[in-house]
Amino acid sequence: MHTPTTAPSAPTPTAPGSLPLIGHAHRLARDPLPFITSLREHGSVVRIRIGPTPAYVVTDPALTRRVLVTDAAHFAKGGKIIDALRVFFGDGLATVADGDTHLRNRRLMQPMFNKAHIATRGPAMIDRVRGMVAAWPEGVPRDVYADMNDITLAAFLIALFGTDLPDRLQSEFTSLMPEIMKGTIRQTVLPSWVARLPLPANRAHAERVERLRALIRPDHQPPRGRRDRSRPREGGGP
């Protein structure tokens, strides 16, 4: 009698609720966080469908570390979500393809995200969070999900920009980012030709992205392709 030396791998479970043609796109577009959170109930790796395309969601922390850190070289970065994020992040660390360019940019940015640097802004982040929590009126029910989004984004902005970001800009960041991420997910799950149509949702997403770019663009920097005519040419000529 032959006894197998290794147990056969179990098939990857598929998330329930898939619809013909669109798969799980309706869930990702309507309530992405509750849907992704619910996948933990089905396994460490769960298959979903984005339209006709299968995608695999890793829900186990240890396995996530393998994908992102230990065995990262075996998992290439790319796909529609990266293409959609590139619209407003540009060719940054989160969106540029793996390789020499990514490694070079990562080494340039790494000092900003080491423990020592973040620790210098820890007190400012704590003060900001305490101020936000102290402003909550007592005895009034709160939307914890929205509050945690606001607190996390506020701490992130201080870690990234320090305390020099004006309150007005911080408020705009806080209101823009959730809507931009929703629009990004929508463009990821919809066919590319739909994302290019002049639909109200597409126009609103484009306007939010442009506003975000304007917020992070230095006030003194002229738009690309245009020369600052307020400066005289060298040599005093016209």
PDB file of C-alpha atoms in Angstrom:
ATOM      1  CA  MET A   1       0.000   0.000   0.000  1.00  0.00           C
ATOM      2  CA  HIS A   2       1.477   3.320  -1.066  1.00  0.00           C
ATOM      3  CA  THR A   3       1.379   6.202   1.384  1.00  0.00           C
ATOM      4  CA  PRO A   4       1.904   9.657  -0.107  1.00  0.00           C
ATOM      5  CA  THR A   5       4.813  11.570   1.426  1.00  0.00           C
ATOM      6  CA  THR A   6       3.047  14.931   1.136  1.00  0.00           C
ATOM      7  CA  ALA A   7      -0.596  15.784   1.656  1.00  0.00           C
ATOM      8  CA  PRO A   8      -2.377  17.170  -1.404  1.00  0.00           C
ATOM      9  CA  SER A   9      -2.907  20.906  -1.220  1.00  0.00           C
ATOM     10  CA  ALA A  10      -6.455  22.015  -0.571  1.00  0.00           C
ATOM     11  CA  PRO A  11      -8.149  23.994  -3.351  1.00  0.00           C
ATOM     12  CA  THR A  12      -8.237  27.743  -2.883  1.00  0.00           C
ATOM     13  CA  PRO A  13     -11.698  28.770  -1.660  1.00  0.00           C
ATOM     14  CA  THR A  14     -13.705  31.253  -3.680  1.00  0.00           C
ATOM     15  CA  ALA A  15     -15.538  34.084  -1.954  1.00  0.00           C
ATOM     16  CA  PRO A  16     -19.330  33.849  -2.130  1.00  0.00           C
ATOM     17  CA  GLY A  17     -21.501  36.472  -3.779  1.00  0.00           C
ATOM     18  CA  SER A  18     -19.935  36.527  -7.236  1.00  0.00           C
ATOM     19  CA  LEU A  19     -22.233  37.763  -9.996  1.00  0.00           C
ATOM     20  CA  PRO A  20     -22.135  36.849 -13.688  1.00  0.00           C
ATOM     21  CA  LEU A  21     -19.812  39.017 -15.789  1.00  0.00           C
ATOM     22  CA  ILE A  22     -18.801  41.418 -12.975  1.00  0.00           C
ATOM     23  CA  GLY A  23     -17.760  38.881 -10.340  1.00  0.00           C
ATOM     24  CA  HIS A  24     -17.215  40.604  -6.971  1.00  0.00           C
ATOM     25  CA  ALA A  25     -16.766  44.062  -8.525  1.00  0.00           C
ATOM     26  CA  HIS A  26     -20.032  45.305  -7.020  1.00  0.00           C
ATOM     27  CA  ARG A  27     -18.830  44.477  -3.498  1.00  0.00           C
ATOM     28  CA  LEU A  28     -15.426  46.052  -4.044  1.00  0.00           C
ATOM     29  CA  ALA A  29     -16.986  49.225  -5.436  1.00  0.00           C
ATOM     30  CA  ARG A  30     -19.759  49.515  -2.830  1.00  0.00           C
ATOM     31  CA  ASP A  31     -18.239  48.346   0.481  1.00  0.00           C
ATOM     32  CA  PRO A  32     -14.598  47.354  -0.093  1.00  0.00           C
ATOM     33  CA  LEU A  33     -13.410  47.210   3.530  1.00  0.00           C
ATOM     34  CA  PRO A  34     -16.249  45.056   4.942  1.00  0.00           C
ATOM     35  CA  PHE A  35     -15.954  42.759   1.937  1.00  0.00           C
ATOM     36  CA  ILE A  36     -12.172  42.324   2.232  1.00  0.00           C
ATOM     37  CA  THR A  37     -12.483  41.838   5.997  1.00  0.00           C
ATOM     38  CA  SER A  38     -15.105  39.113   5.507  1.00  0.00           C
ATOM     39  CA  LEU A  39     -12.695  37.072   3.388  1.00  0.00           C
ATOM     40  CA  ARG A  40     -10.845  35.990   6.547  1.00  0.00           C
ATOM     41  CA  GLU A  41     -13.749  33.676   7.296  1.00  0.00           C
ATOM     42  CA  HIS A  42     -12.996  31.619   4.177  1.00  0.00           C
ATOM     43  CA  GLY A  43      -9.263  30.942   4.417  1.00  0.00           C
ATOM     44  CA  SER A  44      -5.698  32.277   4.391  1.00  0.00           C
ATOM     45  CA  VAL A  45      -5.861  32.796   0.622  1.00  0.00           C
ATOM     46  CA  VAL A  46      -9.220  33.485  -1.015  1.00  0.00           C
ATOM     47  CA  ARG A  47     -10.037  33.776  -4.700  1.00  0.00           C
ATOM     48  CA  ILE A  48     -12.243  36.628  -5.891  1.00  0.00           C
ATOM     49  CA  ARG A  49     -13.233  37.677  -9.396  1.00  0.00           C
ATOM     50  CA  ILE A  50     -12.806  41.192 -10.764  1.00  0.00           C
ATOM     51  CA  GLY A  51     -14.957  40.928 -13.826  1.00  0.00           C
ATOM     52  CA  PRO A  52     -13.723  37.785 -15.584  1.00  0.00           C
ATOM     53  CA  THR A  53     -10.257  38.041 -14.000  1.00  0.00           C
ATOM     54  CA  PRO A  54      -9.427  35.980 -10.908  1.00  0.00           C
ATOM     55  CA  ALA A  55      -7.520  37.637  -8.054  1.00  0.00           C
ATOM     56  CA  TYR A  56      -6.203  36.179  -4.815  1.00  0.00           C
ATOM     57  CA  VAL A  57      -6.463  37.923  -1.452  1.00  0.00           C
ATOM     58  CA  VAL A  58      -4.064  36.937   1.352  1.00  0.00           C
ATOM     59  CA  THR A  59      -5.724  37.260   4.764  1.00  0.00           C
ATOM     60  CA  ASP A  60      -3.166  35.587   7.062  1.00  0.00           C
ATOM     61  CA  PRO A  61      -0.543  37.945   8.654  1.00  0.00           C
ATOM     62  CA  ALA A  62       2.315  35.409   8.509  1.00  0.00           C
ATOM     63  CA  LEU A  63       1.574  34.599   4.886  1.00  0.00           C
ATOM     64  CA  THR A  64       1.309  38.309   4.086  1.00  0.00           C
ATOM     65  CA  ARG A  65       4.814  38.786   5.478  1.00  0.00           C
ATOM     66  CA  ARG A  66       6.072  36.018   3.212  1.00  0.00           C
ATOM     67  CA  VAL A  67       4.553  37.693   0.160  1.00  0.00           C
ATOM     68  CA  LEU A  68       5.738  41.206   1.015  1.00  0.00           C
ATOM     69  CA  VAL A  69       9.056  40.540   2.763  1.00  0.00           C
ATOM     70  CA  THR A  70      10.491  37.033   2.977  1.00  0.00           C
ATOM     71  CA  ASP A  71       9.641  35.816  -0.526  1.00  0.00           C
ATOM     72  CA  ALA A  72       8.947  39.207  -2.125  1.00  0.00           C
ATOM     73  CA  ALA A  73      11.301  38.460  -5.030  1.00  0.00           C
ATOM     74  CA  HIS A  74       8.917  35.720  -6.197  1.00  0.00           C
ATOM     75  CA  PHE A  75       5.858  37.996  -6.347  1.00  0.00           C
ATOM     76  CA  ALA A  76       5.937  40.604  -9.108  1.00  0.00           C
ATOM     77  CA  LYS A  77       4.107  43.860  -8.536  1.00  0.00           C
ATOM     78  CA  GLY A  78       1.620  45.036 -11.142  1.00  0.00           C
ATOM     79  CA  GLY A  79      -1.940  44.826 -12.384  1.00  0.00           C
ATOM     80  CA  LYS A  80      -4.920  47.141 -12.635  1.00  0.00           C
ATOM     81  CA  ILE A  81      -4.772  48.367  -9.036  1.00  0.00           C
ATOM     82  CA  ILE A  82      -1.161  49.535  -9.523  1.00  0.00           C
ATOM     83  CA  ASP A  83      -2.119  51.229 -12.811  1.00  0.00           C
ATOM     84  CA  ALA A  84      -5.002  53.015 -11.080  1.00  0.00           C
ATOM     85  CA  LEU A  85      -2.846  54.136  -8.143  1.00  0.00           C
ATOM     86  CA  ARG A  86      -0.224  55.490 -10.546  1.00  0.00           C
ATOM     87  CA  VAL A  87      -2.759  58.091 -11.722  1.00  0.00           C
ATOM     88  CA  PHE A  88      -2.230  60.187  -8.601  1.00  0.00           C
ATOM     89  CA  PHE A  89       0.865  58.676  -6.957  1.00  0.00           C
ATOM     90  CA  GLY A  90       2.916  58.755 -10.159  1.00  0.00           C
ATOM     91  CA  ASP A  91       5.902  56.440 -10.487  1.00  0.00           C
ATOM     92  CA  GLY A  92       6.493  56.186  -6.765  1.00  0.00           C
ATOM     93  CA  LEU A  93       7.609  53.344  -4.529  1.00  0.00           C
ATOM     94  CA  ALA A  94       4.089  51.943  -4.346  1.00  0.00           C
ATOM     95  CA  THR A  95       3.551  51.950  -8.097  1.00  0.00           C
ATOM     96  CA  VAL A  96       6.875  51.594  -9.906  1.00  0.00           C
ATOM     97  CA  ALA A  97       7.748  48.122 -11.137  1.00  0.00           C
ATOM     98  CA  ASP A  98      10.155  46.016  -9.094  1.00  0.00           C
ATOM     99  CA  GLY A  99      13.781  46.210 -10.159  1.00  0.00           C
ATOM    100  CA  ASP A 100      16.726  48.569 -10.053  1.00  0.00           C
ATOM    101  CA  THR A 101      14.592  51.729 -10.236  1.00  0.00           C
ATOM    102  CA  HIS A 102      12.421  50.622  -7.342  1.00  0.00           C
ATOM    103  CA  LEU A 103      15.456  49.647  -5.253  1.00  0.00           C
ATOM    104  CA  ARG A 104      17.207  52.966  -5.920  1.00  0.00           C
ATOM    105  CA  ASN A 105      14.106  55.004  -5.016  1.00  0.00           C
ATOM    106  CA  ARG A 106      13.509  52.898  -1.935  1.00  0.00           C
ATOM    107  CA  ARG A 107      17.026  53.552  -0.665  1.00  0.00           C
ATOM    108  CA  LEU A 108      16.539  57.282  -1.203  1.00  0.00           C
ATOM    109  CA  MET A 109      13.265  57.300   0.753  1.00  0.00           C
ATOM    110  CA  GLN A 110      14.193  54.815   3.468  1.00  0.00           C
ATOM    111  CA  PRO A 111      15.652  57.390   5.925  1.00  0.00           C
ATOM    112  CA  MET A 112      12.278  59.137   6.130  1.00  0.00           C
ATOM    113  CA  PHE A 113      10.597  55.970   7.378  1.00  0.00           C
ATOM    114  CA  ASN A 114      13.120  54.512   9.810  1.00  0.00           C
ATOM    115  CA  LYS A 115      12.274  54.279  13.497  1.00  0.00           C
ATOM    116  CA  ALA A 116      14.588  57.089  14.545  1.00  0.00           C
ATOM    117  CA  HIS A 117      13.039  59.584  12.122  1.00  0.00           C
ATOM    118  CA  ILE A 118       9.460  58.626  12.964  1.00  0.00           C
ATOM    119  CA  ALA A 119      10.294  58.851  16.681  1.00  0.00           C
ATOM    120  CA  THR A 120      11.171  62.540  16.292  1.00  0.00           C
ATOM    121  CA  ARG A 121       7.600  63.180  15.175  1.00  0.00           C
ATOM    122  CA  GLY A 122       5.980  60.871  17.698  1.00  0.00           C
ATOM    123  CA  PRO A 123       5.066  63.603  20.217  1.00  0.00           C
ATOM    124  CA  ALA A 124       3.467  65.712  17.469  1.00  0.00           C
ATOM    125  CA  MET A 125       1.414  62.738  16.272  1.00  0.00           C
ATOM    126  CA  ILE A 126       0.312  61.959  19.833  1.00  0.00           C
ATOM    127  CA  ASP A 127      -0.671  65.579  20.448  1.00  0.00           C
ATOM    128  CA  ARG A 128      -2.660  65.654  17.228  1.00  0.00           C
ATOM    129  CA  VAL A 129      -4.552  62.457  18.044  1.00  0.00           C
ATOM    130  CA  ARG A 130      -5.262  63.618  21.608  1.00  0.00           C
ATOM    131  CA  GLY A 131      -6.608  66.904  20.284  1.00  0.00           C
ATOM    132  CA  MET A 132      -8.921  65.130  17.856  1.00  0.00           C
ATOM    133  CA  VAL A 133     -10.243  62.747  20.517  1.00  0.00           C
ATOM    134  CA  ALA A 134     -10.701  65.563  23.047  1.00  0.00           C
ATOM    135  CA  ALA A 135     -12.905  67.400  20.535  1.00  0.00           C
ATOM    136  CA  TRP A 136     -15.435  64.554  20.479  1.00  0.00           C
ATOM    137  CA  PRO A 137     -18.528  65.540  22.487  1.00  0.00           C
ATOM    138  CA  GLU A 138     -19.356  63.230  25.378  1.00  0.00           C
ATOM    139  CA  GLY A 139     -22.400  61.006  25.179  1.00  0.00           C
ATOM    140  CA  VAL A 140     -22.736  61.271  21.406  1.00  0.00           C
ATOM    141  CA  PRO A 141     -22.508  58.057  19.319  1.00  0.00           C
ATOM    142  CA  ARG A 142     -19.506  57.978  17.010  1.00  0.00           C
ATOM    143  CA  ASP A 143     -18.802  56.371  13.635  1.00  0.00           C
ATOM    144  CA  VAL A 144     -15.695  54.484  14.756  1.00  0.00           C
ATOM    145  CA  TYR A 145     -14.698  53.513  11.225  1.00  0.00           C
ATOM    146  CA  ALA A 146     -14.727  57.148  10.052  1.00  0.00           C
ATOM    147  CA  ASP A 147     -12.975  58.331  13.215  1.00  0.00           C
ATOM    148  CA  MET A 148     -10.168  55.785  12.851  1.00  0.00           C
ATOM    149  CA  ASN A 149      -9.717  56.790   9.213  1.00  0.00           C
ATOM    150  CA  ASP A 150      -9.383  60.445  10.237  1.00  0.00           C
ATOM    151  CA  ILE A 151      -6.949  59.685  13.077  1.00  0.00           C
ATOM    152  CA  THR A 152      -4.783  57.395  10.950  1.00  0.00           C
ATOM    153  CA  LEU A 153      -4.594  59.911   8.123  1.00  0.00           C
ATOM    154  CA  ALA A 154      -3.780  62.760  10.518  1.00  0.00           C
ATOM    155  CA  ALA A 155      -0.899  60.783  12.034  1.00  0.00           C
ATOM    156  CA  PHE A 156       0.301  59.784   8.561  1.00  0.00           C
ATOM    157  CA  LEU A 157       0.360  63.392   7.367  1.00  0.00           C
ATOM    158  CA  ILE A 158       2.475  64.474  10.340  1.00  0.00           C
ATOM    159  CA  ALA A 159       4.859  61.554   9.762  1.00  0.00           C
ATOM    160  CA  LEU A 160       5.178  62.547   6.105  1.00  0.00           C
ATOM    161  CA  PHE A 161       5.010  66.356   6.182  1.00  0.00           C
ATOM    162  CA  GLY A 162       5.739  67.234   9.798  1.00  0.00           C
ATOM    163  CA  THR A 163       3.740  69.887  11.632  1.00  0.00           C
ATOM    164  CA  ASP A 164       4.089  72.540   8.940  1.00  0.00           C
ATOM    165  CA  LEU A 165       1.024  71.437   7.000  1.00  0.00           C
ATOM    166  CA  PRO A 166      -1.699  74.101   7.457  1.00  0.00           C
ATOM    167  CA  ASP A 167      -4.952  72.951   9.063  1.00  0.00           C
ATOM    168  CA  ARG A 168      -6.879  73.788   5.896  1.00  0.00           C
ATOM    169  CA  LEU A 169      -4.711  71.516   3.765  1.00  0.00           C
ATOM    170  CA  GLN A 170      -4.832  68.753   6.357  1.00  0.00           C
ATOM    171  CA  SER A 171      -8.623  68.949   6.370  1.00  0.00           C
ATOM    172  CA  GLU A 172      -8.713  68.697   2.578  1.00  0.00           C
ATOM    173  CA  PHE A 173      -6.404  65.683   2.624  1.00  0.00           C
ATOM    174  CA  THR A 174      -8.658  64.004   5.163  1.00  0.00           C
ATOM    175  CA  SER A 175     -11.761  64.541   3.054  1.00  0.00           C
ATOM    176  CA  LEU A 176     -10.148  63.782  -0.319  1.00  0.00           C
ATOM    177  CA  MET A 177      -8.257  60.554   0.348  1.00  0.00           C
ATOM    178  CA  PRO A 178     -11.207  58.250   1.209  1.00  0.00           C
ATOM    179  CA  GLU A 179     -13.092  59.390  -1.894  1.00  0.00           C
ATOM    180  CA  ILE A 180     -10.010  59.063  -4.079  1.00  0.00           C
ATOM    181  CA  MET A 181      -9.407  55.521  -2.856  1.00  0.00           C
ATOM    182  CA  LYS A 182     -13.037  54.621  -3.565  1.00  0.00           C
ATOM    183  CA  GLY A 183     -12.666  56.018  -7.074  1.00  0.00           C
ATOM    184  CA  THR A 184      -9.420  54.094  -7.536  1.00  0.00           C
ATOM    185  CA  ILE A 185     -11.080  50.833  -6.530  1.00  0.00           C
ATOM    186  CA  ARG A 186     -13.980  51.589  -8.888  1.00  0.00           C
ATOM    187  CA  GLN A 187     -11.591  52.164 -11.793  1.00  0.00           C
ATOM    188  CA  THR A 188      -9.786  48.959 -10.917  1.00  0.00           C
ATOM    189  CA  VAL A 189     -12.867  46.759 -11.027  1.00  0.00           C
ATOM    190  CA  LEU A 190     -14.532  48.372 -14.047  1.00  0.00           C
ATOM    191  CA  PRO A 191     -13.453  47.675 -17.637  1.00  0.00           C
ATOM    192  CA  SER A 192     -10.815  50.162 -18.788  1.00  0.00           C
ATOM    193  CA  TRP A 193     -13.093  51.580 -21.492  1.00  0.00           C
ATOM    194  CA  VAL A 194     -15.721  52.472 -18.869  1.00  0.00           C
ATOM    195  CA  ALA A 195     -13.113  54.304 -16.778  1.00  0.00           C
ATOM    196  CA  ARG A 196     -12.312  56.479 -19.807  1.00  0.00           C
ATOM    197  CA  LEU A 197     -15.891  57.572 -20.463  1.00  0.00           C
ATOM    198  CA  PRO A 198     -16.889  61.138 -19.447  1.00  0.00           C
ATOM    199  CA  LEU A 199     -19.220  59.842 -16.742  1.00  0.00           C
ATOM    200  CA  PRO A 200     -19.978  61.981 -13.652  1.00  0.00           C
ATOM    201  CA  ALA A 201     -18.165  59.529 -11.370  1.00  0.00           C
ATOM    202  CA  ASN A 202     -15.083  59.528 -13.615  1.00  0.00           C
ATOM    203  CA  ARG A 203     -15.039  63.316 -13.843  1.00  0.00           C
ATOM    204  CA  ALA A 204     -15.410  63.664 -10.073  1.00  0.00           C
ATOM    205  CA  HIS A 205     -12.514  61.253  -9.527  1.00  0.00           C
ATOM    206  CA  ALA A 206     -10.299  63.156 -11.978  1.00  0.00           C
ATOM    207  CA  GLU A 207     -11.123  66.455 -10.254  1.00  0.00           C
ATOM    208  CA  ARG A 208     -10.260  65.030  -6.813  1.00  0.00           C
ATOM    209  CA  VAL A 209      -6.959  63.666  -8.122  1.00  0.00           C
ATOM    210  CA  GLU A 210      -6.071  67.031  -9.646  1.00  0.00           C
ATOM    211  CA  ARG A 211      -6.965  68.767  -6.369  1.00  0.00           C
ATOM    212  CA  LEU A 212      -4.707  66.377  -4.453  1.00  0.00           C
ATOM    213  CA  ARG A 213      -1.847  67.132  -6.845  1.00  0.00           C
ATOM    214  CA  ALA A 214      -2.423  70.856  -6.345  1.00  0.00           C
ATOM    215  CA  LEU A 215      -2.277  70.425  -2.572  1.00  0.00           C
ATOM    216  CA  ILE A 216       1.100  68.688  -2.609  1.00  0.00           C
ATOM    217  CA  ARG A 217       2.595  70.963  -5.279  1.00  0.00           C
ATOM    218  CA  PRO A 218       4.704  73.742  -3.719  1.00  0.00           C
ATOM    219  CA  ASP A 219       3.007  77.124  -4.053  1.00  0.00           C
ATOM    220  CA  HIS A 220       6.095  78.659  -5.574  1.00  0.00           C
ATOM    221  CA  GLN A 221       6.504  75.994  -8.243  1.00  0.00           C
ATOM    222  CA  PRO A 222       5.089  76.997 -11.657  1.00  0.00           C
ATOM    223  CA  PRO A 223       3.154  74.343 -13.604  1.00  0.00           C
ATOM    224  CA  ARG A 224       5.276  72.084 -15.776  1.00  0.00           C
ATOM    225  CA  GLY A 225       5.908  73.321 -19.286  1.00  0.00           C
ATOM    226  CA  ARG A 226       5.379  76.976 -18.343  1.00  0.00           C
ATOM    227  CA  ARG A 227       8.107  79.463 -17.625  1.00  0.00           C
ATOM    228  CA  ASP A 228       7.892  81.844 -14.671  1.00  0.00           C
ATOM    229  CA  ARG A 229       7.625  85.140 -16.528  1.00  0.00           C
ATOM    230  CA  SER A 230       7.978  87.174 -13.334  1.00  0.00           C
ATOM    231  CA  ARG A 231      11.743  86.519 -13.426  1.00  0.00           C
ATOM    232  CA  PRO A 232      13.890  88.625 -15.762  1.00  0.00           C
ATOM    233  CA  ARG A 233      16.213  86.774 -18.057  1.00  0.00           C
ATOM    234  CA  GLU A 234      19.888  86.685 -17.167  1.00  0.00           C
ATOM    235  CA  GLY A 235      21.777  89.554 -18.703  1.00  0.00           C
ATOM    236  CA  GLY A 236      18.849  92.000 -18.368  1.00  0.00           C
ATOM    237  CA  GLY A 237      17.541  91.425 -21.892  1.00  0.00           C
ATOM    238  CA  PRO A 238      13.813  91.455 -22.767  1.00  0.00           C
TER     239      PRO A 238
END
